[in-house]
Coordinates of N, CA and C in Angstrom, one line a residue:
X134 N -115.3 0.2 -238.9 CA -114.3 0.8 -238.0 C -114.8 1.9 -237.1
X135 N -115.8 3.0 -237.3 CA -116.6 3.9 -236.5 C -116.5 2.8 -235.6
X136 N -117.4 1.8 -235.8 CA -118.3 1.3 -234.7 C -117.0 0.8 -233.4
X137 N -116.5 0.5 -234.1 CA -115.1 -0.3 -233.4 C -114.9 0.7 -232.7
X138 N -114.6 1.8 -233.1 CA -113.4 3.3 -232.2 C -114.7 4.0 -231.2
X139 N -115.8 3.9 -231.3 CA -117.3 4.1 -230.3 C -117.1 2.9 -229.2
X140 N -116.9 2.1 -229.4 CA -117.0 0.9 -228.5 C -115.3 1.1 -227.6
X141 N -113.7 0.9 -228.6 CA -113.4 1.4 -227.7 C -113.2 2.9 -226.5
X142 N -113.8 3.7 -227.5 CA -114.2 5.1 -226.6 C -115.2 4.9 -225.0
X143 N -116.0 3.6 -224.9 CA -116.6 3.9 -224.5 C -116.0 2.9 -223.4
X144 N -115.4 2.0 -223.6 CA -115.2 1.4 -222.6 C -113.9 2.0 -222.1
X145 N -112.8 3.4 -222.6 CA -112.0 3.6 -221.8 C -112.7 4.6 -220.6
X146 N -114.3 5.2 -221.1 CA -115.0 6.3 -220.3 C -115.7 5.0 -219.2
X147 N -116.1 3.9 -219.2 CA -116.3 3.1 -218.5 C -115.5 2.8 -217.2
X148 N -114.3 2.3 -217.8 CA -113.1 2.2 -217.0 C -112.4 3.4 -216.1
X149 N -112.7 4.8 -216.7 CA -112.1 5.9 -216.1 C -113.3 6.1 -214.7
X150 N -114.6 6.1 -215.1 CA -115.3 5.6 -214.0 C -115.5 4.7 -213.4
X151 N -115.1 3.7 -213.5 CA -115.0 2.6 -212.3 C -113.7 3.2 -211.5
X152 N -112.7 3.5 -212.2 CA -111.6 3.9 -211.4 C -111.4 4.8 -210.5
X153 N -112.7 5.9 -210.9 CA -113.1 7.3 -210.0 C -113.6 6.8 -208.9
X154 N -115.0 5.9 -208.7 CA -115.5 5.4 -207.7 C -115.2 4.6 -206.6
X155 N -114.2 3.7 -207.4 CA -113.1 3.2 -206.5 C -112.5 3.6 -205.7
X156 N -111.4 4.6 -206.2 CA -110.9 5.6 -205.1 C -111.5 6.2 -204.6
X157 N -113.4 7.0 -204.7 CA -113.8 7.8 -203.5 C -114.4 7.1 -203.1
X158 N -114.9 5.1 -203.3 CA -115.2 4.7 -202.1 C -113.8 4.5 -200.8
X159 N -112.8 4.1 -201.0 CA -111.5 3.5 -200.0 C -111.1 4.7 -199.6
X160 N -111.6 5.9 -200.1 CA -110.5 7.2 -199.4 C -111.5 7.3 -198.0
X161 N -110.5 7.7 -197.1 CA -110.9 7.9 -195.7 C -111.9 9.0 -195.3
X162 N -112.8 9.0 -194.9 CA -113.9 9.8 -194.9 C -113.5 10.1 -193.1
X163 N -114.1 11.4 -192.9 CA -114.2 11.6 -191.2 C -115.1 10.9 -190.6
X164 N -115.0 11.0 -189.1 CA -116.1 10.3 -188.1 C -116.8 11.6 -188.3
X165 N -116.5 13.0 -187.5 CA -117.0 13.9 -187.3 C -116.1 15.1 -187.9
X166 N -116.7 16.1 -188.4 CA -116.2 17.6 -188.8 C -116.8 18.6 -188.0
X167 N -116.0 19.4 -187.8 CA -116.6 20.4 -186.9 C -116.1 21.8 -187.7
X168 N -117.1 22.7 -186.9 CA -117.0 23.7 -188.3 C -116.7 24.8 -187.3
X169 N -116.3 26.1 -187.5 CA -116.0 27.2 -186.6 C -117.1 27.5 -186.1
X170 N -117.3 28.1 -185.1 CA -118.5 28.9 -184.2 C -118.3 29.9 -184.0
X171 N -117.2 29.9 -184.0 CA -116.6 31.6 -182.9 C -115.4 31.8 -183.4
X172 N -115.1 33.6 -183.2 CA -113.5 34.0 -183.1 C -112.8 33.7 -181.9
X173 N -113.3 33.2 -181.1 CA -112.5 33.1 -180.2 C -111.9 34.3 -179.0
X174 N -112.7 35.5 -179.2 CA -112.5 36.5 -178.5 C -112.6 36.4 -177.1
X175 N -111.5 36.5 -176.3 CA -111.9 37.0 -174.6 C -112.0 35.4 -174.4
X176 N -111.2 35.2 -174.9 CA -111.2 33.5 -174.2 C -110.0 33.4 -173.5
X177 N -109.6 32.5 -172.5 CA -108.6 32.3 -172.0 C -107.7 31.5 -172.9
X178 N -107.7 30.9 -173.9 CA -106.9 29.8 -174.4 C -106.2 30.8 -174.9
X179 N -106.0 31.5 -175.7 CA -104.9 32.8 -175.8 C -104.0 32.8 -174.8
X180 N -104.5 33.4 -173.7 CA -103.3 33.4 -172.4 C -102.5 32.3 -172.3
X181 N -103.2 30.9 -172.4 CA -103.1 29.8 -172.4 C -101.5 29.6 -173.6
X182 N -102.4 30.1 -174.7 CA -101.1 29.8 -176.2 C -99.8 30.8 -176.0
X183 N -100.2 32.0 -175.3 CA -98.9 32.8 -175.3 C -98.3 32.4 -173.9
X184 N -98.4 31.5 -172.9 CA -97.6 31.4 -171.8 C -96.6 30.0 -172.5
X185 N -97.6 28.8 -173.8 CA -96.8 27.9 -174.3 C -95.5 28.3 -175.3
X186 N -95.6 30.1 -175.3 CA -94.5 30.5 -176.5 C -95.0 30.1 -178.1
X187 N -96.5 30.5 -177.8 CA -97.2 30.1 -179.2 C -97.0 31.5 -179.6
X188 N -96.8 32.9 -179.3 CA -97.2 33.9 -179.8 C -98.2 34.3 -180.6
X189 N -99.5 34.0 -180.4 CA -100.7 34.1 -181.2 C -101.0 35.1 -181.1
X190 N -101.8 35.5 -182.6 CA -102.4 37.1 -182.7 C -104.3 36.8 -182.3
X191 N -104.2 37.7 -181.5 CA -106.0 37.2 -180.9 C -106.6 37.7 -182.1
X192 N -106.5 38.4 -182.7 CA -107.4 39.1 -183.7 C -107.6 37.7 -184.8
X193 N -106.8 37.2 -185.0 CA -106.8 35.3 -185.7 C -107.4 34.2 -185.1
X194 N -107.9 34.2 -183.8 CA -108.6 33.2 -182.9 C -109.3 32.8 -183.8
X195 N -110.0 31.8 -183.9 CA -111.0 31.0 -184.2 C -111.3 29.8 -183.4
X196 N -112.5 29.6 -182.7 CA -112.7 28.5 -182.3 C -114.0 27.7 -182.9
X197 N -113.9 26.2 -182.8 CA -114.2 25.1 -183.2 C -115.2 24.5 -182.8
X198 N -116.5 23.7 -183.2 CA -117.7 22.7 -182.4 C -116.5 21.9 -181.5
X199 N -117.2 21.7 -180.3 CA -116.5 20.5 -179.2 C -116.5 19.2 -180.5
X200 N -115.5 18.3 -179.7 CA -115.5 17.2 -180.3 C -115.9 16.3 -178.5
X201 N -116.7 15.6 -178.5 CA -116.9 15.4 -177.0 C -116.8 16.4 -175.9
X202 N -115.3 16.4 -174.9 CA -115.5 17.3 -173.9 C -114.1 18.2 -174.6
X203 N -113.3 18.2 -176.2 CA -112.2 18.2 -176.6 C -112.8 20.0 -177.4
X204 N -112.3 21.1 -176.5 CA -112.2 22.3 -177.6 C -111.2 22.6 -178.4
X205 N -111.5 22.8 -179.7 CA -110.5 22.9 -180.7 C -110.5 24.4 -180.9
X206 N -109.0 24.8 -181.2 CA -108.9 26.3 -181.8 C -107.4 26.5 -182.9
X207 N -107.7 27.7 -183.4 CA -106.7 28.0 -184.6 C -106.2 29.5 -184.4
X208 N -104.9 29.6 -184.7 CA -104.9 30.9 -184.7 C -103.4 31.3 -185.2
X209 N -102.9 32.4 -185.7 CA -102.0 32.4 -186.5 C -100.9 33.5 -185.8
X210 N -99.5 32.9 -185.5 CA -98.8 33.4 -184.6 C -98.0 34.5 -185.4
X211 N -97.0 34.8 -184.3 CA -96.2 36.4 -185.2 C -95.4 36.2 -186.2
X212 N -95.0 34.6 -186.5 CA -93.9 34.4 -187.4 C -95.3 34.2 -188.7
X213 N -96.6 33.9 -188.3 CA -97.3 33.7 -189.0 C -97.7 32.9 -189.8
X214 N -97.2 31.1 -188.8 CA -97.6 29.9 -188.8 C -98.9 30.2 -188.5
X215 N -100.0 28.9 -188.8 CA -101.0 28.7 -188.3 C -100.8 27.4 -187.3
X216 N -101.4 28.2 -185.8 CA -101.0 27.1 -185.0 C -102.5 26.5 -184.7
X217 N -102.5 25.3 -184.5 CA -103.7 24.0 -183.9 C -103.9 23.4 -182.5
X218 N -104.9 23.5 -182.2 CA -104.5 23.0 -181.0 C -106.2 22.0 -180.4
X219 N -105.9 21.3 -179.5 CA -106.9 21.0 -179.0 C -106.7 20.5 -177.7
X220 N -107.3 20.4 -176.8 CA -107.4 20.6 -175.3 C -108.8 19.8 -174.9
X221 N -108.7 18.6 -174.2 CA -109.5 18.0 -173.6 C -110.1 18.7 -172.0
X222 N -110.7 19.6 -171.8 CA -111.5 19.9 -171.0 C -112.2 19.1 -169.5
X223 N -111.9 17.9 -169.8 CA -113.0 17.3 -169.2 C -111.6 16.4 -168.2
X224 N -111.7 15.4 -167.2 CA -111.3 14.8 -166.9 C -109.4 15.1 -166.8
X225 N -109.0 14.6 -167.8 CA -107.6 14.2 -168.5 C -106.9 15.6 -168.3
X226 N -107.7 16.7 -168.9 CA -107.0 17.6 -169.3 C -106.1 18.0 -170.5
X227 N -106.2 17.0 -170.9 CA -104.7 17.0 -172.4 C -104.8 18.2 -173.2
X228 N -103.4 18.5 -173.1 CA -103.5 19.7 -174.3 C -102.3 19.5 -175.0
X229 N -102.8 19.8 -176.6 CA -101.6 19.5 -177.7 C -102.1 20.7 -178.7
X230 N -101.1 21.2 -178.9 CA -100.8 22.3 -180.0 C -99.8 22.0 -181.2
X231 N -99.9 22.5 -181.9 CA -98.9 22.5 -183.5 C -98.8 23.6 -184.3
X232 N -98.1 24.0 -185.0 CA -97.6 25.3 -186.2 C -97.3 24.8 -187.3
X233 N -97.9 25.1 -187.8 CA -97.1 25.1 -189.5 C -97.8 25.9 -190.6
X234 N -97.0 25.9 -191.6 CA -96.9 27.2 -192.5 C -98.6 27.2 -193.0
X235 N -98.7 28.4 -193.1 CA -100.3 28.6 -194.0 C -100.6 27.6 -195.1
X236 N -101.7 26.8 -195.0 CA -102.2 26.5 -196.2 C -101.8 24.9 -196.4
X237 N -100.8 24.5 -195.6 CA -100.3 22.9 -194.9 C -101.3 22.3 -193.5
X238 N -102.2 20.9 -194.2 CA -102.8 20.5 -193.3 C -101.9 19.9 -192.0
X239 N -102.6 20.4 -190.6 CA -101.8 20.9 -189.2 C -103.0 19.0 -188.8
X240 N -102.0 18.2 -188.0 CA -102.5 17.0 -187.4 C -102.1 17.1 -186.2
X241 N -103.4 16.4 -184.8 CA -103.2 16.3 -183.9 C -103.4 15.1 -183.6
X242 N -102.9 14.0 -182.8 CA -103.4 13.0 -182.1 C -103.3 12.5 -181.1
X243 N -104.3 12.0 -180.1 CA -104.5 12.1 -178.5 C -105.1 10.4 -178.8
X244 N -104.5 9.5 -177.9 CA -104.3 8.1 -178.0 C -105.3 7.8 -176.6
X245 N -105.6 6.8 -176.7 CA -107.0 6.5 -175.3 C -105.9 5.4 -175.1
X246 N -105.9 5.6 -173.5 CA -105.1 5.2 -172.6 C -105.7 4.8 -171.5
X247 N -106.8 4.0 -171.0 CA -108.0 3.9 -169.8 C -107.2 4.0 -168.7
X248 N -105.9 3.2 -168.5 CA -105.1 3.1 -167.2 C -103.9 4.8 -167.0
X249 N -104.1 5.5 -168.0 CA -104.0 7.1 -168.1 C -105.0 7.9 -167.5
X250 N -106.1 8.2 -167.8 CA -106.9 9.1 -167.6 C -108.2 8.8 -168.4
X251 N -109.1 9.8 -168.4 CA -110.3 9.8 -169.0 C -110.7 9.7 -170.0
X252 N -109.7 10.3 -171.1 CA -110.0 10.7 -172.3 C -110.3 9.6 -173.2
X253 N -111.6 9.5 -174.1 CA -111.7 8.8 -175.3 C -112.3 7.5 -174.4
X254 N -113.3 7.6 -172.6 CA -113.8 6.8 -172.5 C -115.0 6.2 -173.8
X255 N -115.4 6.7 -174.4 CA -116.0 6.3 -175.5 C -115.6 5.5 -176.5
X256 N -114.1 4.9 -176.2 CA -113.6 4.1 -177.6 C -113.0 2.8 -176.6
X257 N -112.6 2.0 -177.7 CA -111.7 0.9 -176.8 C -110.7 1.5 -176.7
X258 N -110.0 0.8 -175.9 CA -108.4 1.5 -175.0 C -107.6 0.8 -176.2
X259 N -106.7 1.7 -176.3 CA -105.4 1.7 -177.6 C -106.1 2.3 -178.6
X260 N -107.0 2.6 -179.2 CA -107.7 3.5 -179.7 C -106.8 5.0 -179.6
X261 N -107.1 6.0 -180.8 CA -106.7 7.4 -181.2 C -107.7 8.4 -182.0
X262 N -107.4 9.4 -181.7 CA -108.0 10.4 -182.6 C -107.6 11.7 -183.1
X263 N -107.7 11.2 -184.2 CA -106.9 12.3 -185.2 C -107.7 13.2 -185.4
X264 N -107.1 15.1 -184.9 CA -107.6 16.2 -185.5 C -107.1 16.4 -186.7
X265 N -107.7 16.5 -187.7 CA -106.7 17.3 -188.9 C -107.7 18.9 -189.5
X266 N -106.6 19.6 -189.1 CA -107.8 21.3 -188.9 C -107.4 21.8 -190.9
X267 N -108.1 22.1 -191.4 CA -108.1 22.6 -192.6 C -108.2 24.1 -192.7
X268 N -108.6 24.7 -193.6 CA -108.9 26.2 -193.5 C -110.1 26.9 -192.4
X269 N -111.1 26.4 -192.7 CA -112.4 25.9 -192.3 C -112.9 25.2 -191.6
X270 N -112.2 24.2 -191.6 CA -113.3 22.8 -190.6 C -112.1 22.3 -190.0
X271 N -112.3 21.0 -189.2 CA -111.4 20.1 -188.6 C -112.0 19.1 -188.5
X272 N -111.4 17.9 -189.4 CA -111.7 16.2 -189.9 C -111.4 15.7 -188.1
X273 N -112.4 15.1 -187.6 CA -111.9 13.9 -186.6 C -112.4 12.5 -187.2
X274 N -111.2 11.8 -186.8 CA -111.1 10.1 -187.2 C -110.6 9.5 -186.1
X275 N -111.2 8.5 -185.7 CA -111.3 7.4 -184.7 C -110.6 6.5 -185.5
X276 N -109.7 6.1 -184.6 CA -108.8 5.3 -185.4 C -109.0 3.6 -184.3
X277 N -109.6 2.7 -184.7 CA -109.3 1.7 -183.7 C -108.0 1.7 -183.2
X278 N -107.3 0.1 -181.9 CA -106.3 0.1 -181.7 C -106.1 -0.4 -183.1
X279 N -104.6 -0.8 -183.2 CA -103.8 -1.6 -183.5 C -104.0 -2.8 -183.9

């Protein structure tokens, strides 16, 4: 009977690892992460966030590695959401912002549209890209079309 209760001991520890591996191979991994560089001081995207009625506190700026020609920034307003934002620079121009409560992952997504504008010449058309900004970093994922 030992030997019996070793054997099934071992194949429930078997099974609890296959089961681990499993799910962190299928869980969604990023294309790219980008990590802070800067506070963001003396930048214009401030002026930028407080003419959108973001009310951002500059002393909270943080800005982000480019994602292509796409600068990302964070910064935490007077109600004292953390707001997200990212802004294609190049071509398109696109800018999308978001709020939400501290400590809730904040998602952005900007869709490649070739008969639109420039943005995401690098992917197929119907193609997207998802920011998702964390404490710390910001997950990008390429999402094919449809």
């Amino acid at each position: 009977r030992p030997v019996r209760a070793w054997i099934v001991a071992g194949a429930v520890v078997v099974a609890g690892i296959a089961i681990a591996a499993a799910e962190w191979s299928l869980a969604a991994r990023p294309d790219v992460t980008l990590r802070q560089v800067g506070d963001g001081a003396g930048s214009d995207i401030t002026r930028v966030l407080n003419a959108q009625g973001m009310g951002v506190d500059v002393s909270t700026l943080r800005e982000f590695e480019r994602y292509h020609d796409v600068a990302v920034w964070s910064a935490v307003n007077s109600a004292g959401r953390v707001c997200f934002t990212v802004w294609d620079l190049a071509a398109s121009g696109r800018f999308s912002s978001k709020c939400a409560p501290p400590g809730k992952e904040v998602s952005l997504t900007l869709s490649v549209d070739s008969e639109g504008d420039d943005f995401g010449r690098w992917l197929p058309d119907g193609s997207s890209v998802d920011f998702r900004f964390h404490d710390d970093t910001v997950e990008v994922f390429e999402q094919p079309p449809p």
